[in-house]
mmCIF file of C-alpha atoms and ligand atoms in Angstrom:
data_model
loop_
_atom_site.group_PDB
_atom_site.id
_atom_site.type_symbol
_atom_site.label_atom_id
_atom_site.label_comp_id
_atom_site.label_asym_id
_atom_site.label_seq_id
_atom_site.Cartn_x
_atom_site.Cartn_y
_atom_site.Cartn_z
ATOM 1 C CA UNK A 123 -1.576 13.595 20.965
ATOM 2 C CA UNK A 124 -1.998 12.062 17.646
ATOM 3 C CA UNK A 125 -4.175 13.741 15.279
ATOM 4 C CA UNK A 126 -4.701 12.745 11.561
ATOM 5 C CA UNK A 127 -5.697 15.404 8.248
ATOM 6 C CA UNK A 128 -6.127 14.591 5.219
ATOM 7 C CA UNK A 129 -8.359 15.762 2.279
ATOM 8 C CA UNK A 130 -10.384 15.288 -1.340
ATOM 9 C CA UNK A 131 -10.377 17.752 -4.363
ATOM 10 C CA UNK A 132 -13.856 18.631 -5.344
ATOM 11 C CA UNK A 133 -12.921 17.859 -8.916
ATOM 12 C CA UNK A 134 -16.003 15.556 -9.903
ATOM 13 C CA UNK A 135 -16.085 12.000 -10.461
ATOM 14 C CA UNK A 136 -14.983 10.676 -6.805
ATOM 15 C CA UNK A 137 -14.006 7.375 -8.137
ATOM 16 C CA UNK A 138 -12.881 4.124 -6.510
ATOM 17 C CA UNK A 139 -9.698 5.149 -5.992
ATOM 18 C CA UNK A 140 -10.327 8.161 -3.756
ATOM 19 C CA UNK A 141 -13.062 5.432 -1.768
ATOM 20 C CA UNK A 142 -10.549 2.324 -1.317
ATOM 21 C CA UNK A 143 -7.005 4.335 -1.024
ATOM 22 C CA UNK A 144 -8.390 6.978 1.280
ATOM 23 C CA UNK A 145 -12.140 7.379 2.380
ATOM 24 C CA UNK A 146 -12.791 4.041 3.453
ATOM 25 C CA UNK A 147 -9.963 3.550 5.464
ATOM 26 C CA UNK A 148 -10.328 7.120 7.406
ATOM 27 C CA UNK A 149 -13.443 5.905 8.867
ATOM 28 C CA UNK A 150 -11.782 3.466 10.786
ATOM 29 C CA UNK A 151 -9.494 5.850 11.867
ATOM 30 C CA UNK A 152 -12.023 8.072 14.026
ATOM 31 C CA UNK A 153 -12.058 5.418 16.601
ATOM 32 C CA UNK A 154 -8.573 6.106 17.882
ATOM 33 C CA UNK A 155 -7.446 9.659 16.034
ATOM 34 C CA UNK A 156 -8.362 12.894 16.290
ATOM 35 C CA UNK A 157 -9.823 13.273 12.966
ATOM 36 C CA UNK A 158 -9.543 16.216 10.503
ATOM 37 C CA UNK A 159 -10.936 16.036 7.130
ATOM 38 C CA UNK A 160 -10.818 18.655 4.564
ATOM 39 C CA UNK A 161 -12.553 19.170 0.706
ATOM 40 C CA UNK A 162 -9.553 20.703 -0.575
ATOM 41 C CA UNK A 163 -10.628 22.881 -2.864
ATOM 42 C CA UNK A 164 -7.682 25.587 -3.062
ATOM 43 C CA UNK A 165 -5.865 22.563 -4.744
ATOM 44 C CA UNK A 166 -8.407 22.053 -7.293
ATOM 45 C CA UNK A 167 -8.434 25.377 -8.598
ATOM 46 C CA UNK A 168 -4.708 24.649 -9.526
ATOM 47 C CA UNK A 169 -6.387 23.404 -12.625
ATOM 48 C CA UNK A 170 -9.535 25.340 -14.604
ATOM 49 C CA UNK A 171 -12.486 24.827 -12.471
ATOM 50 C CA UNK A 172 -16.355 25.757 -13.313
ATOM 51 C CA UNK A 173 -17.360 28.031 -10.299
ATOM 52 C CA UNK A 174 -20.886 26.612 -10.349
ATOM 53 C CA UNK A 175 -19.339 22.656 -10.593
ATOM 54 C CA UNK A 176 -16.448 23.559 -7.604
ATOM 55 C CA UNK A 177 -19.102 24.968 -5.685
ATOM 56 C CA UNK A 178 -21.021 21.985 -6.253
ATOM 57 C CA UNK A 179 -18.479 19.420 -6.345
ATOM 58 C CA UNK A 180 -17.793 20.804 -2.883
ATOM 59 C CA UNK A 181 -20.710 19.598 -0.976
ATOM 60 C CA UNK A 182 -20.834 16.511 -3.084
ATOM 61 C CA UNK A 183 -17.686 15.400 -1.020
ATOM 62 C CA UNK A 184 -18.831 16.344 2.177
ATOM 63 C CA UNK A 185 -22.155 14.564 1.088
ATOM 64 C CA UNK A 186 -19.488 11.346 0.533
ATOM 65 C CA UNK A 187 -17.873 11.443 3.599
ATOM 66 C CA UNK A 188 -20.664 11.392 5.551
ATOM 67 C CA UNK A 189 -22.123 8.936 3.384
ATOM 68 C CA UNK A 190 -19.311 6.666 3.602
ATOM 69 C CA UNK A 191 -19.014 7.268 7.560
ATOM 70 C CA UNK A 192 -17.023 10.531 8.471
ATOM 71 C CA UNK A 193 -18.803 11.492 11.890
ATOM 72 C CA UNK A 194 -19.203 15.245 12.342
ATOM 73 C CA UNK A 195 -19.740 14.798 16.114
ATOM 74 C CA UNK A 196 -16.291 13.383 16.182
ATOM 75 C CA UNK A 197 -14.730 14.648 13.252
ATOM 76 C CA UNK A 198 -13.979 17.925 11.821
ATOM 77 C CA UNK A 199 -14.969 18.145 7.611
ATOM 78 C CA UNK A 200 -14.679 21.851 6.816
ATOM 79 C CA UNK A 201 -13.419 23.352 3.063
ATOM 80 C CA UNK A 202 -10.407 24.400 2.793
ATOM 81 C CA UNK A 203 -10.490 27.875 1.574
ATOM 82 C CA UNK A 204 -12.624 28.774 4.564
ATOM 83 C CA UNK A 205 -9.814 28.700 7.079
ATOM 84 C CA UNK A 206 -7.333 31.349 5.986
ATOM 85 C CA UNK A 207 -4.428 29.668 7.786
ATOM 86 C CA UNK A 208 -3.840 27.178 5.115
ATOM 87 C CA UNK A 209 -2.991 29.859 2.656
ATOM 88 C CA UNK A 210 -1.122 32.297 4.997
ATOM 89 C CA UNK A 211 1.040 29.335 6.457
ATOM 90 C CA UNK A 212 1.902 28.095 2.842
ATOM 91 C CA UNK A 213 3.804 31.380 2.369
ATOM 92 C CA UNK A 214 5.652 31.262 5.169
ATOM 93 C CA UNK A 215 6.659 27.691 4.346
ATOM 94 C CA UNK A 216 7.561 28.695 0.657
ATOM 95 C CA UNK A 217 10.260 30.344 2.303
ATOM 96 C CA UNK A 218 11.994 27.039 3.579
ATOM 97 C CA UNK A 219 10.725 25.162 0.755
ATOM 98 C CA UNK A 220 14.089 25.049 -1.720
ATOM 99 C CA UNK A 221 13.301 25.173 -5.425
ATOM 100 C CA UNK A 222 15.036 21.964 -6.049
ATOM 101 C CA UNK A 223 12.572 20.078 -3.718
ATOM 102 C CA UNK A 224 9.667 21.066 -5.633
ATOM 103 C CA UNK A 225 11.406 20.530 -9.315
ATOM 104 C CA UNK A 226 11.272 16.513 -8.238
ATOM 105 C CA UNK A 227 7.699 16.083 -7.396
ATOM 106 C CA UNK A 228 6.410 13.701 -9.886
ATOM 107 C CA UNK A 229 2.782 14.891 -10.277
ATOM 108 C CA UNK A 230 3.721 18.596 -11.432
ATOM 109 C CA UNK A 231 5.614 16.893 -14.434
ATOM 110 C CA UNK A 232 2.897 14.835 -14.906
ATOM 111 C CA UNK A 233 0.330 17.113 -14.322
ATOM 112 C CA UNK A 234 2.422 20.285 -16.181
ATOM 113 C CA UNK A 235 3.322 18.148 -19.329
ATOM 114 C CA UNK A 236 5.430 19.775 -22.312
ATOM 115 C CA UNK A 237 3.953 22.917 -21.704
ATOM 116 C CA UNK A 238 5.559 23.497 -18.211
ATOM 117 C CA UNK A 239 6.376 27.038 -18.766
ATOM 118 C CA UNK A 240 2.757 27.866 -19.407
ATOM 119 C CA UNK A 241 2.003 25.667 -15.833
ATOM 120 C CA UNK A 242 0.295 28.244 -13.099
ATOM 121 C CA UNK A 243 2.717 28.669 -10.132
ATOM 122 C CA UNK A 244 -0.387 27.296 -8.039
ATOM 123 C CA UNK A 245 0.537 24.066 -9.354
ATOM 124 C CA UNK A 246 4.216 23.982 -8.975
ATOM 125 C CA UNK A 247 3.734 24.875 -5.399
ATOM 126 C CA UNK A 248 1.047 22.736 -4.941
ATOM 127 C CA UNK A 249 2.793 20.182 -2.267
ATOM 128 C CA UNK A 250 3.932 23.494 0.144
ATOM 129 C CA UNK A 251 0.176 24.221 0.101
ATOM 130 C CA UNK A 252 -0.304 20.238 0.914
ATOM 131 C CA UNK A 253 2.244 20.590 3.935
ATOM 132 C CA UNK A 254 0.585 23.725 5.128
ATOM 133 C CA UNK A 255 -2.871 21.912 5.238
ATOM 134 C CA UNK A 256 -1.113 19.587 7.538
ATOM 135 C CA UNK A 257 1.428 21.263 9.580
ATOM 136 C CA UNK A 258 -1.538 24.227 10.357
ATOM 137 C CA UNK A 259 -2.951 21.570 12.630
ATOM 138 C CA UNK A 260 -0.022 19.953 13.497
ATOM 139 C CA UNK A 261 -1.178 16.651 12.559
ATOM 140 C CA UNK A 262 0.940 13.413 13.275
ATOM 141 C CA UNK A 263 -0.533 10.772 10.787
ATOM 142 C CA UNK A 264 -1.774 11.893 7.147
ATOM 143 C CA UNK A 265 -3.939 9.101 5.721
ATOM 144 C CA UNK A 266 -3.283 9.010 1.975
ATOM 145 C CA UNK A 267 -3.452 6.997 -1.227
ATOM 146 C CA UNK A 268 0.308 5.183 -2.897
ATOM 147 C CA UNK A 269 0.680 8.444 -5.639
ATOM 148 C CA UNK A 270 0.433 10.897 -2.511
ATOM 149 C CA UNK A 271 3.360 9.605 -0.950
ATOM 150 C CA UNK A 272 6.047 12.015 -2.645
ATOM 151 C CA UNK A 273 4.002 15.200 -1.770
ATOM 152 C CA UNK A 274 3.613 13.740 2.075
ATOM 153 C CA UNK A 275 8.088 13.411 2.007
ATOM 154 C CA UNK A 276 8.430 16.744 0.761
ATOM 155 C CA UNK A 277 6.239 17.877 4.321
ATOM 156 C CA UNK A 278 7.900 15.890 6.513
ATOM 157 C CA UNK A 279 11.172 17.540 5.095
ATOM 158 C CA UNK A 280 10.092 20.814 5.220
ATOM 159 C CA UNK A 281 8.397 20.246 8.531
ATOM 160 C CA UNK A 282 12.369 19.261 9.297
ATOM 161 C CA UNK A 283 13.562 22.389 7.533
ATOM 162 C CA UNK A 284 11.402 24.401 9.859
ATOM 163 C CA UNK A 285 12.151 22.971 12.973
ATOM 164 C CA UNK A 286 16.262 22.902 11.978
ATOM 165 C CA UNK A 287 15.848 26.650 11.287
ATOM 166 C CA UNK A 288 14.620 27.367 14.724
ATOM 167 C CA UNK A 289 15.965 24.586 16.698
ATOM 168 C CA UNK A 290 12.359 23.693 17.729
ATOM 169 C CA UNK A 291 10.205 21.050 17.552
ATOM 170 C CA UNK A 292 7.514 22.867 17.047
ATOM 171 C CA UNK A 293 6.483 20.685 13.825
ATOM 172 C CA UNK A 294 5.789 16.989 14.547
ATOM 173 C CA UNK A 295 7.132 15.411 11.381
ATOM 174 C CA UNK A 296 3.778 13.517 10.279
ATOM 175 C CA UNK A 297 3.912 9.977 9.545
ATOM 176 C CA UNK A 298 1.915 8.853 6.116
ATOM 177 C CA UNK A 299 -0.677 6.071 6.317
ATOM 178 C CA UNK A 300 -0.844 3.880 3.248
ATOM 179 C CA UNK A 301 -3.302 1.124 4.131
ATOM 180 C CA UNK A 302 -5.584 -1.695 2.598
ATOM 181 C CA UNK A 303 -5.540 -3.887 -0.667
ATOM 182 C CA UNK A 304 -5.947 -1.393 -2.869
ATOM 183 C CA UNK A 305 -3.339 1.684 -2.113
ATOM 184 C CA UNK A 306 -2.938 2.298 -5.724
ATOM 185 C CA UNK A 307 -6.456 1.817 -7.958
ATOM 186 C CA UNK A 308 -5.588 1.444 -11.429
ATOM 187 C CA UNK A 309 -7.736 2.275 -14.673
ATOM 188 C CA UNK A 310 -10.111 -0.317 -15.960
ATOM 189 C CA UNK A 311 -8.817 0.589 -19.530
ATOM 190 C CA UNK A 312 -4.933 0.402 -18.859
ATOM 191 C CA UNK A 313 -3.865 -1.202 -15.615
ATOM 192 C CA UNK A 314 -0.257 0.649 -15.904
ATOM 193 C CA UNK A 315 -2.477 3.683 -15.256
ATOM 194 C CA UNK A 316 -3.826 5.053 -11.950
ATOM 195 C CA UNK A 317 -7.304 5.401 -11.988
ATOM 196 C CA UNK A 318 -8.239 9.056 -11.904
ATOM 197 C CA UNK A 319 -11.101 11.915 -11.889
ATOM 198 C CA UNK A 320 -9.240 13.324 -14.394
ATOM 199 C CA UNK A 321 -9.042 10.357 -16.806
ATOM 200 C CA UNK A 322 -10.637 11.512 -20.306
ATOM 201 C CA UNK A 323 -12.486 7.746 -20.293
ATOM 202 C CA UNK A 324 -15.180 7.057 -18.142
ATOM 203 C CA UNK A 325 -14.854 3.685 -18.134
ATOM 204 C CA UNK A 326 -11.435 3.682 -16.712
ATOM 205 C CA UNK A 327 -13.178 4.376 -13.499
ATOM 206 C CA UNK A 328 -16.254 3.440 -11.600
ATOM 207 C CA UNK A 329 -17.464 6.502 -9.708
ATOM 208 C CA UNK A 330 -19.052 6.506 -6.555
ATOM 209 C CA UNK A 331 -22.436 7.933 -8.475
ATOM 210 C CA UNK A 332 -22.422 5.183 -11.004
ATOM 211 C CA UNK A 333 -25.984 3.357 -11.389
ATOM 212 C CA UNK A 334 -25.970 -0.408 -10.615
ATOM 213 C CA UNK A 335 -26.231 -0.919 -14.450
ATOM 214 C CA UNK A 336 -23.156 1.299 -15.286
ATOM 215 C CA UNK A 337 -20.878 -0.418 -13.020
ATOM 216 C CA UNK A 338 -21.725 -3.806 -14.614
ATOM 217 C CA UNK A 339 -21.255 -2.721 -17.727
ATOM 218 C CA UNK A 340 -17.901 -1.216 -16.646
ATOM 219 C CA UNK A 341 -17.107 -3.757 -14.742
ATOM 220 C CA UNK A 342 -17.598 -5.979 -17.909
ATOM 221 C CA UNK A 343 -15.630 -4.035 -20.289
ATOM 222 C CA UNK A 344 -12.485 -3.714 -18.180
ATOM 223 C CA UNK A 345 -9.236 -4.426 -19.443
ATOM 224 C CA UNK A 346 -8.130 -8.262 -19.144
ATOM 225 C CA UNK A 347 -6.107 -10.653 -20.282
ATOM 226 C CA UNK A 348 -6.441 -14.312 -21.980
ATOM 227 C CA UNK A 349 -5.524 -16.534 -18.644
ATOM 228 C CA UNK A 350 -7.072 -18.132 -15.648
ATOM 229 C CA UNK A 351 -6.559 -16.099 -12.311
ATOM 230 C CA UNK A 352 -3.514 -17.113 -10.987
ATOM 231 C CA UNK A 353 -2.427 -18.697 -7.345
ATOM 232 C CA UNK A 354 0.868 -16.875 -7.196
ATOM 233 C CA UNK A 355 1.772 -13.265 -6.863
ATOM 234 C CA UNK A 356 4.895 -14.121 -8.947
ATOM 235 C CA UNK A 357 2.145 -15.348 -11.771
ATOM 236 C CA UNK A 358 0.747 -12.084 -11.801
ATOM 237 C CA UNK A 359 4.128 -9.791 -13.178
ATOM 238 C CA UNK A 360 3.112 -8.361 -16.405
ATOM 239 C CA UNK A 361 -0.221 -9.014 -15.333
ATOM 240 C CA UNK A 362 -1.201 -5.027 -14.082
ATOM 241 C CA UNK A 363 -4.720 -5.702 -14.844
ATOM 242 C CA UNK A 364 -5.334 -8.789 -13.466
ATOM 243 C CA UNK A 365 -3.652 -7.796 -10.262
ATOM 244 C CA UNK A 366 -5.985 -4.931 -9.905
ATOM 245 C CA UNK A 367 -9.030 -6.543 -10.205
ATOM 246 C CA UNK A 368 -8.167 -8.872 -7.781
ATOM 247 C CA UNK A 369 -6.575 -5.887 -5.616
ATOM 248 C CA UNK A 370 -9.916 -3.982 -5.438
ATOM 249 C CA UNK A 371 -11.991 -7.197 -4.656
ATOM 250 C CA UNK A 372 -10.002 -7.809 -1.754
ATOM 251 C CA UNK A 373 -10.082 -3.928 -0.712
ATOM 252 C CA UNK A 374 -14.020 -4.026 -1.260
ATOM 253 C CA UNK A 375 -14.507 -7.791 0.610
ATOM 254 C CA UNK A 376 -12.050 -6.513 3.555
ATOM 255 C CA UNK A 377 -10.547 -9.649 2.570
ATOM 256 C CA UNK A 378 -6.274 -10.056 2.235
ATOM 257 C CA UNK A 379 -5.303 -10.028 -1.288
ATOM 258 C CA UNK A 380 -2.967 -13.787 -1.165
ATOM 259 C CA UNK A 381 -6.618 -15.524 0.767
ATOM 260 C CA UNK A 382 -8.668 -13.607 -2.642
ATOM 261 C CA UNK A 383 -6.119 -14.933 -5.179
ATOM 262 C CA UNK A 384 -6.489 -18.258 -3.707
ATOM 263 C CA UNK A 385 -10.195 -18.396 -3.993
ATOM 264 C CA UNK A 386 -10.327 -17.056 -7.300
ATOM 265 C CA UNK A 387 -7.374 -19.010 -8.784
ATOM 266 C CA UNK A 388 -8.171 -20.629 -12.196
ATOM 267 C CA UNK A 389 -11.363 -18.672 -12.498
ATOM 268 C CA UNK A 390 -11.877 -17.206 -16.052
ATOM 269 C CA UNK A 391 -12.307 -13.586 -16.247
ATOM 270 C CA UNK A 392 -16.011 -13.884 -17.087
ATOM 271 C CA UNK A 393 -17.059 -15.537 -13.748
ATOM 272 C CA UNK A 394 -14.564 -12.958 -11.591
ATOM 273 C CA UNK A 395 -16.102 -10.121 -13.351
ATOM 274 C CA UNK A 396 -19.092 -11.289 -12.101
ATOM 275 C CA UNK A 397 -18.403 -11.643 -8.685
ATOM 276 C CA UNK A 398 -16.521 -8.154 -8.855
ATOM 277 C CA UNK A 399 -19.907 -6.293 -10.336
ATOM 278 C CA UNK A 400 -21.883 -8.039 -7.304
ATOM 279 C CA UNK A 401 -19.830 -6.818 -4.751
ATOM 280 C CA UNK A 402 -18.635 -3.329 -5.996
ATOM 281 C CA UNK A 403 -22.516 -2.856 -6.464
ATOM 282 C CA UNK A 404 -23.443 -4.338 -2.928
ATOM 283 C CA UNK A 405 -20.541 -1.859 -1.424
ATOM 284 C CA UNK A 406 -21.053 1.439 -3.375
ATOM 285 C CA UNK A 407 -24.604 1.576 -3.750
ATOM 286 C CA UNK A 408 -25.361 2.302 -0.246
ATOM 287 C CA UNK A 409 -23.054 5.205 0.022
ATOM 288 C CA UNK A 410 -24.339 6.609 -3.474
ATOM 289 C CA UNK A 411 -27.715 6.631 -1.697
ATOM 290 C CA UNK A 412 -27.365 8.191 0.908
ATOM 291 C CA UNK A 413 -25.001 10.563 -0.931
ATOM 292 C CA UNK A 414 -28.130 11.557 -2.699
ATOM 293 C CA UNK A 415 -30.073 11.667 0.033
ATOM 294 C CA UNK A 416 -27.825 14.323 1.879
ATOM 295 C CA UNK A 417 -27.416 16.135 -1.559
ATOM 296 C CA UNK A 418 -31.304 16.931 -1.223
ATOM 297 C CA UNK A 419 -30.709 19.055 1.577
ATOM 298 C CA UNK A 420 -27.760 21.560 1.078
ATOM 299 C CA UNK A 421 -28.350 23.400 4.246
ATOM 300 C CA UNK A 422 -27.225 20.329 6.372
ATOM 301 C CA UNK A 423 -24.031 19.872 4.476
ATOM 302 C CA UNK A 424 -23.454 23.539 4.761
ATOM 303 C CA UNK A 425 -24.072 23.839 8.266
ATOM 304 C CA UNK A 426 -21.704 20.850 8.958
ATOM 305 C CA UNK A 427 -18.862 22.958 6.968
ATOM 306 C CA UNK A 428 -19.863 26.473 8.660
ATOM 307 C CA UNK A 429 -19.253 24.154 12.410
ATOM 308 C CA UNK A 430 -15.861 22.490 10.749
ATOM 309 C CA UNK A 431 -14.895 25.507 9.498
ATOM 310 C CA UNK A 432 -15.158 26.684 13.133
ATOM 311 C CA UNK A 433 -13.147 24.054 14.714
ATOM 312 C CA UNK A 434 -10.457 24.233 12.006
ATOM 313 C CA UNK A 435 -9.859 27.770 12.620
ATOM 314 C CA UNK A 436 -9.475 27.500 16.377
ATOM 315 C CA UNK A 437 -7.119 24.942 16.001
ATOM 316 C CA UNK A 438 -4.799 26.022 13.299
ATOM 317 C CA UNK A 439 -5.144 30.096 13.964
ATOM 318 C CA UNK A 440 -2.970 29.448 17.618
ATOM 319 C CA UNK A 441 -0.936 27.156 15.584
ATOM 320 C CA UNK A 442 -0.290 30.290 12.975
ATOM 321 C CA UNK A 443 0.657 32.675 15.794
ATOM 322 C CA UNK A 444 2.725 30.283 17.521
ATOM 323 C CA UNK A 445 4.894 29.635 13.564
ATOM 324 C CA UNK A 446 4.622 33.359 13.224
ATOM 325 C CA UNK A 447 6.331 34.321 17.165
ATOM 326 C CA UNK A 448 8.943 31.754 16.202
ATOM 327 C CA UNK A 449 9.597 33.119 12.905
ATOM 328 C CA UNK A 450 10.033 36.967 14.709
ATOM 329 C CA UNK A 451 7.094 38.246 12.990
ATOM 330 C CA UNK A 452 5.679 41.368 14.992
ATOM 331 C CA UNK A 453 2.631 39.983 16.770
ATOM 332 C CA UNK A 454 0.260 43.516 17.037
HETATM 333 N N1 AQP B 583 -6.238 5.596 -7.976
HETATM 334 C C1 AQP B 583 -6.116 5.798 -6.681
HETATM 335 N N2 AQP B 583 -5.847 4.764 -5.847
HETATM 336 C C2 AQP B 583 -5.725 4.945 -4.510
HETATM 337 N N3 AQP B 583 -5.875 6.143 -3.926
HETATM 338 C C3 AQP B 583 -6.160 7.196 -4.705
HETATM 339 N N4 AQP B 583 -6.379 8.505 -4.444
HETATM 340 C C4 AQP B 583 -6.632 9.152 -5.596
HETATM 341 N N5 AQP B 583 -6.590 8.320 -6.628
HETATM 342 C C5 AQP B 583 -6.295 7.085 -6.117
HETATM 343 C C6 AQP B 583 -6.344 9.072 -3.098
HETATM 344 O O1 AQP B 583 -7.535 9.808 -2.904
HETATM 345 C C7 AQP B 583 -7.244 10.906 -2.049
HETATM 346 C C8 AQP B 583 -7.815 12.143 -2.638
HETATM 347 O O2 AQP B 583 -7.243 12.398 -3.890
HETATM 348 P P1 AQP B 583 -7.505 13.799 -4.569
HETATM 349 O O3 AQP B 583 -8.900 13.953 -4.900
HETATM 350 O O4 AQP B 583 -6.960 14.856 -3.711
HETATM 351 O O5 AQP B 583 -6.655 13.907 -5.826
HETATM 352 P P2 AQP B 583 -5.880 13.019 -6.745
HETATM 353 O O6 AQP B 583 -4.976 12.103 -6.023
HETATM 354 O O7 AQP B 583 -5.226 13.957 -7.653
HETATM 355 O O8 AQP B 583 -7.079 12.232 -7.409
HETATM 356 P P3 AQP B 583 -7.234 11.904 -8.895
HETATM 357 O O9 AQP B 583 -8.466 11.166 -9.070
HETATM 358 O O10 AQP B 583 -6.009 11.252 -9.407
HETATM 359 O O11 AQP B 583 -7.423 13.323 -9.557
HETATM 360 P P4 AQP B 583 -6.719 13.885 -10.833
HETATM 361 O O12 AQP B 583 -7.217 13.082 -11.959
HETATM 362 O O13 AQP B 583 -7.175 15.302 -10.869
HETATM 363 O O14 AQP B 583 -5.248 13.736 -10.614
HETATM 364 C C9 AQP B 583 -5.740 10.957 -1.851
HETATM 365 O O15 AQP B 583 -5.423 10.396 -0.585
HETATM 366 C C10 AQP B 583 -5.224 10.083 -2.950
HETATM 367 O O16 AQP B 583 -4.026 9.455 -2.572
#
């Protein structure tokens, strides 16, 4: 059976990036998947979080998902920390999980900095918590965005790890899913940058709240450079921010990104901006209306999250007993 997870940190500002490299694409998905999808919030608190905000932040995901889609007649959208499994399995993972693994993840020196012996050891182990969340369901496909794709490896190896250990195959080794135009949204201010919640500008990002007005004006103040749109990929090298604009029109339009660059080429920044605003606007507005419209009633979106929750914990509490038998732990 194949059965996808994957999740969103309720960090604020659900941008572009989280839309075109991983919402948008999972609700295609629910036609032929078994769909789980998660607010992950035990990975935001691996950085300071407001209690009021998370809680917030929280439903304003689940409000997005089902804005942008996300069926919870077919699908199961639950919060994380509600289903204990994900926390109990990613102990019993840390224990195939080798040190050295984790020292070559990418976004913990990132995220870490200079100040890496000040880092919370929620954050170092932040990718066995990411293969638990998967691995508790035993899902087969995992959806993600381009900068995911380390953390998804480091699962499928300790998925292997597990399964070696045992001589099982108790783990399917999940596949990623990296789909669309736009698997990698860059900043509007620096297109060598990934566009991200975290980004201290908030024009590097349009957010799926924005007003009409503020994604124009975004939208108009992005990052560009002195030439005509080009024809060829090969014209766009050194180009980052070019190539992203063009990269999330063609994500938006559904559209593949050589037919876009065609039908843009030698177009002048100021008309493609143009075109950009109307369509972001004519794509995100909808869901940032009816995001608002399910954020009036809280009850709903908790409800949905008290069934999910339910689901989730059928599912991945067998899954825990089977990984704990295997392991020899003393089932009481
Ligand atoms: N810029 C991006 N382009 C394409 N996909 C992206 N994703 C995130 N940013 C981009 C994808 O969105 C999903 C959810 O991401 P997340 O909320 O769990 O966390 P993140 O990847 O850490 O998001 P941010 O915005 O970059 O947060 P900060 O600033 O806190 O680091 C994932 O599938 C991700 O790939």
């Amino acid at each position: 059976m194949n059965r996808i997870f994957s999740g969103v940190q309720p960090t604020g500002n659900l941008h572009l990036g989280n839309y075109l490299g991983a919402i948008k694409n999972w609700v295609s998905l629910q036609k032929d998947f078994e769909c789980i999808f998660c607010i992950v919030d035990l990975h935001a608190i691996t950085i300071k979080q407001d209690p009021k905000e998370l809680e917030n932040n929280t439903l304003e995901v689940t409000a997005a998902y089902l804005a942008s889609g996300i069926d919870p007649e077919k699908t199961i959208i639950f919060n994380q920390s509600a289903v204990s499994a994900h926390t109990e399995l990613t102990w019993l993972l840390s224990c195939f999980t080798p040190i050295g693994w984790l020292n070559r993840m990418t976004q913990f020196k990132e995220k870490a900095g200079k100040k890496k012996d000040n880092a919370v050891l929620g954050l170092y182990s932040y990718p066995v918590l990411m293969a638990s969340d998967i691995l508790a369901y035993k899902a087969t496909h995992v959806p993600v965005g381009e900068d995911q794709k380390q953390h998804l490896e480091l699962s499928r190896d300790i998925a292997g790890a597990f399964n070696q250990a045992y001589s099982t195959d108790l783990f399917p080794i999940p596949e990623p899913q990296i789909f669309g135009e736009a698997t990698r949204v860059m900043s509007l201010r620096n297109g060598k940058n990934k566009m991200s919640k975290s980004d201290e500008s908030d024009y590097s990002r349009i957010n799926i709240t924005d007003t009409k007005d503020l994604i124009n004006l975004k939208i108009q103040k992005a990052k560009t450079d002195p030439y005509p749109l080009p024809s060829e990929k090969k014209e766009l090298e050194n180009r980052p921010e070019a190539e992203n604009l063009l990269g999330i029109y063609s994500a938006l339009k559904d559209e593949k990104f050589d037919d876009v660059m065609k039908e843009m080429s030698g177009k002048d920044f100021s008309s493609f901006k143009k075109l950009l605003s109307e369509l972001t606007i004519d794509k995100i507005e909808p869901i940032s209306k009816k995001m608002n419209d399910y954020l009036k009633n809280k009850d709903y979106l908790k409800k949905i999250l008290e069934e999910g929750k339910k689901k989730a914990n059928d599912i991945s509490s067998k899954n825990l007993l089977e990984i704990k038998k295997t392991i020899g732990l003393l089932i009481i």
